Every structure is written in C-alpha cells, then in structure tokens.
mmCIF file of C-alpha atoms in Angstrom:
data_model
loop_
_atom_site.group_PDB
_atom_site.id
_atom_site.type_symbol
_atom_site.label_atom_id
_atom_site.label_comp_id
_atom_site.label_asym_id
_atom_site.label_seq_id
_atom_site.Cartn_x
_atom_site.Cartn_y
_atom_site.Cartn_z
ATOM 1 C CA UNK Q 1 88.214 11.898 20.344
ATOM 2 C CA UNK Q 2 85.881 13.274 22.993
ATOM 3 C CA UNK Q 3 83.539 14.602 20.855
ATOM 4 C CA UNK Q 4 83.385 11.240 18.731
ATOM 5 C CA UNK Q 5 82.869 9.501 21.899
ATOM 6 C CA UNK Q 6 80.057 12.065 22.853
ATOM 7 C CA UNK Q 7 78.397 11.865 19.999
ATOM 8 C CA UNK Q 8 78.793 7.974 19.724
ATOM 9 C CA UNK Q 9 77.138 8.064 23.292
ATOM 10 C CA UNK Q 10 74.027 10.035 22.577
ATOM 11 C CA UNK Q 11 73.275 8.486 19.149
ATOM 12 C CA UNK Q 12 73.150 5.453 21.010
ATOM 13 C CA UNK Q 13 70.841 6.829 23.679
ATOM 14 C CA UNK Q 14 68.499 7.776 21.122
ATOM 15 C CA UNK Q 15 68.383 4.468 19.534
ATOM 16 C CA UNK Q 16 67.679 2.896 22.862
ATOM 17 C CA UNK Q 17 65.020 4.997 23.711
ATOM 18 C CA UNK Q 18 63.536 4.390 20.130
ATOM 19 C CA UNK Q 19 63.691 1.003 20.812
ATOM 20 C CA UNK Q 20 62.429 0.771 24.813
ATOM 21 C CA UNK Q 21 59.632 3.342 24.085
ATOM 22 C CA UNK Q 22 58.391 1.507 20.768
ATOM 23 C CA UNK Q 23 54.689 -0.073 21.019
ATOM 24 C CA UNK Q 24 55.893 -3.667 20.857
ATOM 25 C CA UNK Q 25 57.803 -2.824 23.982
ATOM 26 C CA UNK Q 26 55.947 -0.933 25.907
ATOM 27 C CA UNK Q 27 53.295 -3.828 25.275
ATOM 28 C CA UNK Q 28 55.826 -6.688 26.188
ATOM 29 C CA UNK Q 29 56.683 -4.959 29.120
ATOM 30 C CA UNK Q 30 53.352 -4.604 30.609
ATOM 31 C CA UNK Q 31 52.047 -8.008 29.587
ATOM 32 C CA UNK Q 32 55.461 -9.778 31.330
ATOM 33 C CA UNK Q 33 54.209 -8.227 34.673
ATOM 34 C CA UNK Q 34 51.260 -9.254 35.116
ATOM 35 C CA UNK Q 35 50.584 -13.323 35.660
ATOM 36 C CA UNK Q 36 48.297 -15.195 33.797
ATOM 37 C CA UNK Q 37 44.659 -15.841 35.094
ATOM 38 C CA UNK Q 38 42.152 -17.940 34.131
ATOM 39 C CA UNK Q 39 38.599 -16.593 33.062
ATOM 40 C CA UNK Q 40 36.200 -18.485 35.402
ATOM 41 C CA UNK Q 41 38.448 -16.886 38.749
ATOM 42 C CA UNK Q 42 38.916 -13.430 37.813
ATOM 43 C CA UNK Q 43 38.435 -10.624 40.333
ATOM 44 C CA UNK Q 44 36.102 -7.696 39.785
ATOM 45 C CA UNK Q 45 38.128 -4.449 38.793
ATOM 46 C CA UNK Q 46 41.730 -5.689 38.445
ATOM 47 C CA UNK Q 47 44.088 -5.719 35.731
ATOM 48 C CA UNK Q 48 43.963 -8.976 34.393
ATOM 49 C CA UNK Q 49 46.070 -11.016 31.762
ATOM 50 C CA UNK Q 50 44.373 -13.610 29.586
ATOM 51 C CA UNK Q 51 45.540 -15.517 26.708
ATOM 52 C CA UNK Q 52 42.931 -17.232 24.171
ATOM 53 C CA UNK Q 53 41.534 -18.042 21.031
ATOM 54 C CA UNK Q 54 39.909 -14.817 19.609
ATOM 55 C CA UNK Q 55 35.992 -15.676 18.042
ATOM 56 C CA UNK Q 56 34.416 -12.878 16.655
ATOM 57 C CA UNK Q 57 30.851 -11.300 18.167
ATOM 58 C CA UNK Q 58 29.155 -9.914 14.896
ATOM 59 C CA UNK Q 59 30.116 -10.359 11.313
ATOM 60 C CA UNK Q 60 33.816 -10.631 11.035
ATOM 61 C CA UNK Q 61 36.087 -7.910 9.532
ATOM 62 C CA UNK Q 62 37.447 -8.983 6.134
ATOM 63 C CA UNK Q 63 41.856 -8.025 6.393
ATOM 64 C CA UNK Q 64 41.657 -5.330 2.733
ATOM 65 C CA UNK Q 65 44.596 -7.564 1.207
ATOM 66 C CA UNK Q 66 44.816 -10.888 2.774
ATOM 67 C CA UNK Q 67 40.859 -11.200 2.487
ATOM 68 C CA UNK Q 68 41.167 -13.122 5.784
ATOM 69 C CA UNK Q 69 38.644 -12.994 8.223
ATOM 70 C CA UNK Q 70 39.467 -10.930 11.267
ATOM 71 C CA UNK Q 71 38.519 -8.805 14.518
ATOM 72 C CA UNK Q 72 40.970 -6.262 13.845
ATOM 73 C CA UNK Q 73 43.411 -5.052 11.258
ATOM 74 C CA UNK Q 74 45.843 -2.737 11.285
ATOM 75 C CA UNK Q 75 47.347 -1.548 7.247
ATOM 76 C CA UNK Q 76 50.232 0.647 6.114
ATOM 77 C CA UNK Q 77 50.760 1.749 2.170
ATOM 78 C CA UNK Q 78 54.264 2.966 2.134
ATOM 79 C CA UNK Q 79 55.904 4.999 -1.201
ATOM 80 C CA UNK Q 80 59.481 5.595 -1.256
ATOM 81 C CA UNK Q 81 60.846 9.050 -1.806
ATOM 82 C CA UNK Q 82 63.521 10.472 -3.440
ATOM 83 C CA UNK Q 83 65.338 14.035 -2.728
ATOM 84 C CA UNK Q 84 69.107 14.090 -3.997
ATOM 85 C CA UNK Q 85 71.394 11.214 -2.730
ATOM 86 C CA UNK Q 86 68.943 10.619 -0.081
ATOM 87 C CA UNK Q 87 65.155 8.283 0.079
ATOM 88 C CA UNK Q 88 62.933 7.724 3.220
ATOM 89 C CA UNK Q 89 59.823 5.926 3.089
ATOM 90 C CA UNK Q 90 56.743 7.781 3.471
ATOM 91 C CA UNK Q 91 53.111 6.514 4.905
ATOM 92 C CA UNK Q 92 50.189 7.570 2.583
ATOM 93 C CA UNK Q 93 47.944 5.340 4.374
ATOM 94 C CA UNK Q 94 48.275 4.025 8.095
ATOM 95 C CA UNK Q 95 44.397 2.462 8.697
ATOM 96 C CA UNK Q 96 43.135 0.464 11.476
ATOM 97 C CA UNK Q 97 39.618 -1.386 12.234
ATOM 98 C CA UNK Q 98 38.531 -3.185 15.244
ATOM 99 C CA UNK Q 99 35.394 -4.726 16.908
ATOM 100 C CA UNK Q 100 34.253 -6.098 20.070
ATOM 101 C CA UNK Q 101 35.313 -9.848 20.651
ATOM 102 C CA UNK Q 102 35.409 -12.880 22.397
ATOM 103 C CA UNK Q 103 38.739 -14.417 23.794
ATOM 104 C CA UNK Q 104 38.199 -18.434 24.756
ATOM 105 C CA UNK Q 105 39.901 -19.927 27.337
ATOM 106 C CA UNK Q 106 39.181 -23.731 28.288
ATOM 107 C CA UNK Q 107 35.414 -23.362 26.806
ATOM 108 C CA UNK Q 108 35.023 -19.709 29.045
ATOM 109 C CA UNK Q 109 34.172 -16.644 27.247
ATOM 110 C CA UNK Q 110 35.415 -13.063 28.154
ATOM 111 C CA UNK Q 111 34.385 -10.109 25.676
ATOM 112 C CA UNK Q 112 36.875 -7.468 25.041
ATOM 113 C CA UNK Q 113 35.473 -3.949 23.946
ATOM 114 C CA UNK Q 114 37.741 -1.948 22.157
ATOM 115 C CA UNK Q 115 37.108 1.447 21.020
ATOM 116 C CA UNK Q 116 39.079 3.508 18.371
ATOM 117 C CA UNK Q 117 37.027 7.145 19.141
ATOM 118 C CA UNK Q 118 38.476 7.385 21.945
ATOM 119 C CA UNK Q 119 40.960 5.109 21.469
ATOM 120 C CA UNK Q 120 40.500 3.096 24.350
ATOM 121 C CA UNK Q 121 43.281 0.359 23.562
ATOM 122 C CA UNK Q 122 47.283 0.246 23.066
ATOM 123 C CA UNK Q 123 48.461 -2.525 20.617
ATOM 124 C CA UNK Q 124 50.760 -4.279 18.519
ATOM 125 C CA UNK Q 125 50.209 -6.450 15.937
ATOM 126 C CA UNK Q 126 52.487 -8.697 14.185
ATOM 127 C CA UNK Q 127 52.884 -7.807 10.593
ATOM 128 C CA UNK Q 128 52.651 -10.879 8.586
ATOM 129 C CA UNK Q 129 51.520 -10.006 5.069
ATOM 130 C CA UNK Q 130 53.824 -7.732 3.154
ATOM 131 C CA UNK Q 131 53.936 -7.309 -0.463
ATOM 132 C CA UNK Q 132 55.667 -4.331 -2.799
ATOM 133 C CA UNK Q 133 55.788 -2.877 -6.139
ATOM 134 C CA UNK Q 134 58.537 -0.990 -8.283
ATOM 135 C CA UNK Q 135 60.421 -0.003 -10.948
ATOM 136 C CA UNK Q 136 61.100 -3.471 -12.327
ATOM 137 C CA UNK Q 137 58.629 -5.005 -10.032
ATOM 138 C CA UNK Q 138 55.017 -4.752 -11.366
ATOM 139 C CA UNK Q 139 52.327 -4.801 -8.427
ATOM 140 C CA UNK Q 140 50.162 -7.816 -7.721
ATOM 141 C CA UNK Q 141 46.309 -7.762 -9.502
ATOM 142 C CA UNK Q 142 45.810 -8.094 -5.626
ATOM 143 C CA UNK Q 143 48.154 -5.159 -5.164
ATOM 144 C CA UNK Q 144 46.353 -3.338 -7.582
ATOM 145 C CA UNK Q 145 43.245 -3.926 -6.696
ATOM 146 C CA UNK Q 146 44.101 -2.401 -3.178
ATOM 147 C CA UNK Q 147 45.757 0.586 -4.263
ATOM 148 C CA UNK Q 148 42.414 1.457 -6.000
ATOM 149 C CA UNK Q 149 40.526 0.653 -3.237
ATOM 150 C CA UNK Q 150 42.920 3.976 -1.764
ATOM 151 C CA UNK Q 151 42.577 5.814 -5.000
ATOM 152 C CA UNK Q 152 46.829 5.470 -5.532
ATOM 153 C CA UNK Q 153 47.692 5.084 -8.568
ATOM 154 C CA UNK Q 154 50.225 2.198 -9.423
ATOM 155 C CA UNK Q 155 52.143 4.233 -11.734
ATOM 156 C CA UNK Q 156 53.971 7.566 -12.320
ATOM 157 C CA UNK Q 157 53.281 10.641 -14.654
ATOM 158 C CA UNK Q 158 55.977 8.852 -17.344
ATOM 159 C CA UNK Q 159 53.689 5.176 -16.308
ATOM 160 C CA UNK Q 160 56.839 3.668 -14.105
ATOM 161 C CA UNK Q 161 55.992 1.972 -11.334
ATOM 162 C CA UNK Q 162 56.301 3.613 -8.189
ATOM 163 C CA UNK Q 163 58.367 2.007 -5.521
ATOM 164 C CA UNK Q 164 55.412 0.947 -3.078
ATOM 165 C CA UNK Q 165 54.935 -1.241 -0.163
ATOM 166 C CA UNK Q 166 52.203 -2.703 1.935
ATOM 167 C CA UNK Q 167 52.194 -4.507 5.352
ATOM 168 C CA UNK Q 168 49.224 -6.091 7.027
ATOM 169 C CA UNK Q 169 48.954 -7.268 10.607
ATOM 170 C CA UNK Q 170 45.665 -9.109 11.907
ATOM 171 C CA UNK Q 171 43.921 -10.860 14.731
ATOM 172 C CA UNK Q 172 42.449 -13.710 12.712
ATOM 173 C CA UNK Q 173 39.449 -15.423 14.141
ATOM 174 C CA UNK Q 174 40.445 -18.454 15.933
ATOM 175 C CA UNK Q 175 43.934 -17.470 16.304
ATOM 176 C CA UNK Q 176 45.768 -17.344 19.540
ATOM 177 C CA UNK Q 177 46.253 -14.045 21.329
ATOM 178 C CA UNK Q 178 46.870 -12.175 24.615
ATOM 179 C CA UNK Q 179 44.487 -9.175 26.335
ATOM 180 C CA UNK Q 180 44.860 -7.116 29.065
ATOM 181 C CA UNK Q 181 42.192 -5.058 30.633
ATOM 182 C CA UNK Q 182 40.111 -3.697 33.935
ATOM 183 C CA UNK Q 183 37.916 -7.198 34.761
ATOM 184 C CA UNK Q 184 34.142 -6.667 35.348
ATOM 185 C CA UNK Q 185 31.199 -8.988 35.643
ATOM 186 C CA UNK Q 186 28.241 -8.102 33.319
ATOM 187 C CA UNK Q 187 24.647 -9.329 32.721
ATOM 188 C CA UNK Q 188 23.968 -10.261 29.995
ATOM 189 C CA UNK Q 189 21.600 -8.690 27.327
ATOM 190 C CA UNK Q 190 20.792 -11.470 25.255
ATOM 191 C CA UNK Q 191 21.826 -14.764 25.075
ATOM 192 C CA UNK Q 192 24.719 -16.802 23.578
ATOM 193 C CA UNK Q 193 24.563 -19.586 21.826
ATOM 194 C CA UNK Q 194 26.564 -22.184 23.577
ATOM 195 C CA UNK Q 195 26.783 -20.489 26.680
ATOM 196 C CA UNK Q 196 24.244 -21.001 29.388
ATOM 197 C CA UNK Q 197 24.926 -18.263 32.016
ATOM 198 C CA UNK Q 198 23.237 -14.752 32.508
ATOM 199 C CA UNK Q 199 26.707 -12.932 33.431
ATOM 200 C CA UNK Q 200 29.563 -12.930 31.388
ATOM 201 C CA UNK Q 201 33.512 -11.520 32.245
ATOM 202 C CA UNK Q 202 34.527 -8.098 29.861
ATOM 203 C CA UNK Q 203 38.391 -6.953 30.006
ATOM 204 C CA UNK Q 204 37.728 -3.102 29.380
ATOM 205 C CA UNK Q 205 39.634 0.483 29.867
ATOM 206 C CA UNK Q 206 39.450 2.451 32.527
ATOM 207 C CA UNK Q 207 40.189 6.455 33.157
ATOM 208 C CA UNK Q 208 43.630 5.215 33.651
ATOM 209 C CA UNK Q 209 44.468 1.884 32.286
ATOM 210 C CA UNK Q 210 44.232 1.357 28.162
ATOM 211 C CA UNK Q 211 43.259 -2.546 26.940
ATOM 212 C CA UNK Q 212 46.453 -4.138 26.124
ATOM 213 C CA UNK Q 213 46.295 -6.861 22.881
ATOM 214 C CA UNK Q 214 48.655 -8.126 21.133
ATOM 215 C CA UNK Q 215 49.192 -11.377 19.044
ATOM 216 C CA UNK Q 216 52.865 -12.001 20.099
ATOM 217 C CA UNK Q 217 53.549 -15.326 20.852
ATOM 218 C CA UNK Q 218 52.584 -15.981 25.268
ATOM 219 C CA UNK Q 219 56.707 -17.235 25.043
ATOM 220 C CA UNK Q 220 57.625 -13.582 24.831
ATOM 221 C CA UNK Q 221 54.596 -12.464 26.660
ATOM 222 C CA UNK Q 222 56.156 -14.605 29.646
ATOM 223 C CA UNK Q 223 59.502 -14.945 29.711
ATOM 224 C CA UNK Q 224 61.581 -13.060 32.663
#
C-alpha cells in the first residue's frame, strides 16, 4: 500500500508541475500580477500591462489555413504513430511568424516589437482552428492544400490516409489582446497616419524581462 501511495503521490507531482510550468500558465501568472495601465500614463522603463485592439504596422501576415489576416501565427501538423498496442502523436511541423504591431487603447497607440532570432517574447495563443484527416476521414481540399504547402503527403505507401491533425492559433487584426513589456518613449521616424505626435510608447524586452502576449480573454488575465 505504501508504495501505491508513493507512486500515486509523485505521478501527481509530475502532473502538477506539467500543468503550473506550462506556457499558458506561466503567462497567466505573470499577466494577473501586474495591474492594468493605460497608454497615455505609462512610466519610462517599467513593466507594464496593456490590453487592446491589435492593428497591424506593415502588410498583414496571412494565418497558412484559416487565410485570416494576422500579426502572428503560431501552426502545429501533428501525425499519429503507431508501435504495438501503443500511439503518441508526433509534431512534423511546429511554425511560428510574427511582426511588429500596434495595440489601441482608447484611440492611443503603443507598438510592440517582437523578435523570433532571438526570441525576444514568451506567448500563448489560443488555438482556435483545428481540423484532421484519417483513415475514414479524407482531408479537407484546404487540408490538402496545406499539407503540400509542407511537402506531407496526405496518404500512405498502400494510399490510406494518414491519421493527421492541424491546429492554428492567431492574433487577428482588430482582435482584442493583452501585452506585457519594458515601457519606453520613442521618436518617431516617420509619421502615422492618424496620429499627430512625434513620440510614440513601445512595450519591448529587456536583458531580463521577455514581452508577454497572449490573446486570453482580460477575465482570466485579471481575476485573483
């Protein structure tokens, strides 16, 4: 009985841990802490919490299935495995894309900067376009189209389907998010349309602190 109860104990240690330490987690926690600002009063070099609409800078990233217009994407093509009794999904692509940004808050602008070489950012993304192919499940011409866009092919060596799945997670322009960074004050280069001042706010990384975004609703992002 001890050793059942030992083992019951650190199996669920490990799942806790899993589950504390995971991205979304590690993101809520951070974001909870901090109290939300406003972009017009925010102080020079401080970590600083903003929620707002998300408007792109340049031409907008197009999401690879969803086709949606976006500032950054994050992608996973998953195939299904079988050895013996047992399966486990593997990752044959895991691909991200992001781009500089505005966040909009009460008609004020604040540009985020997010890098991926370095990676200057920690995220998470709700996934909110899935879709899947299989044995008896024939993929999407959307589907399809995708996998050749990775070079997978749909089918096996006896032309079965292979058990495939893909899941999508965006920030779409317009849409509501929340970003953390270190708060500057920058001139600006060139002007904005719309916007009539010669400084603008930035949320970037410093040696120590990584931009936070994430497009969790502000209810989680808040609540104690």
């Amino acid at each position: 009985m001890l050793l059942i109860f030992i083992c019951v104990s650190i199996l669920g240690l490990v799942l806790f841990l899993v589950y504390y330490y995971s991205t979304k987690e590690v993101v809520k926690r951070i974001l909870k802490n901090l109290p939300n600002s406003s972009i017009g009063n925010i102080k020079t070099n401080k970590l600083t919490k903003i929620s707002g609409k998300a408007l792109h800078v340049n031409e907008p990233l197009i999401a690879p299935f969803s086709k949606r217009k976006c500032v950054f994407y994050v992608l996973k093509i998953e195939q299904k495995k079988q050895r013996g009794k047992n399966s486990h999904w593997s990752t044959i692509v895991n691909e991200e894309k992001v781009q500089s940004f505005f966040l909009e808050k009460n008609g004020d602008l604040i540009i985020i900067h997010p890098t991926q070489k370095p990676q200057n950012y920690k995220s998470y993304l709700v996934v909110d376009k899935k879709t899947s192919s299989g044995t008896f499940n024939d993929p999407s011409p959307e589907f399809e189209s995708l996998l050749k866009r990775y070079s997978i092919k749909s089918t096996n060596f006896l032309g079965f389907n292979k058990p495939l799945r893909y899941s999508e997670g965006i920030i779409e322009i317009g849409e509501e998010i929340t970003v953390a960074g270190i708060a500057k004050w920058k001139n600006l280069k060139e002007p904005i349309d719309g916007y009539s001042y010669s400084k603008i706010a930035v949320l970037e990384s410093s040696s120590n602190q990584k931009i936070i975004m994430t497009d969790l609703s502000k209810h989680l992002l808040n609540k104690k």
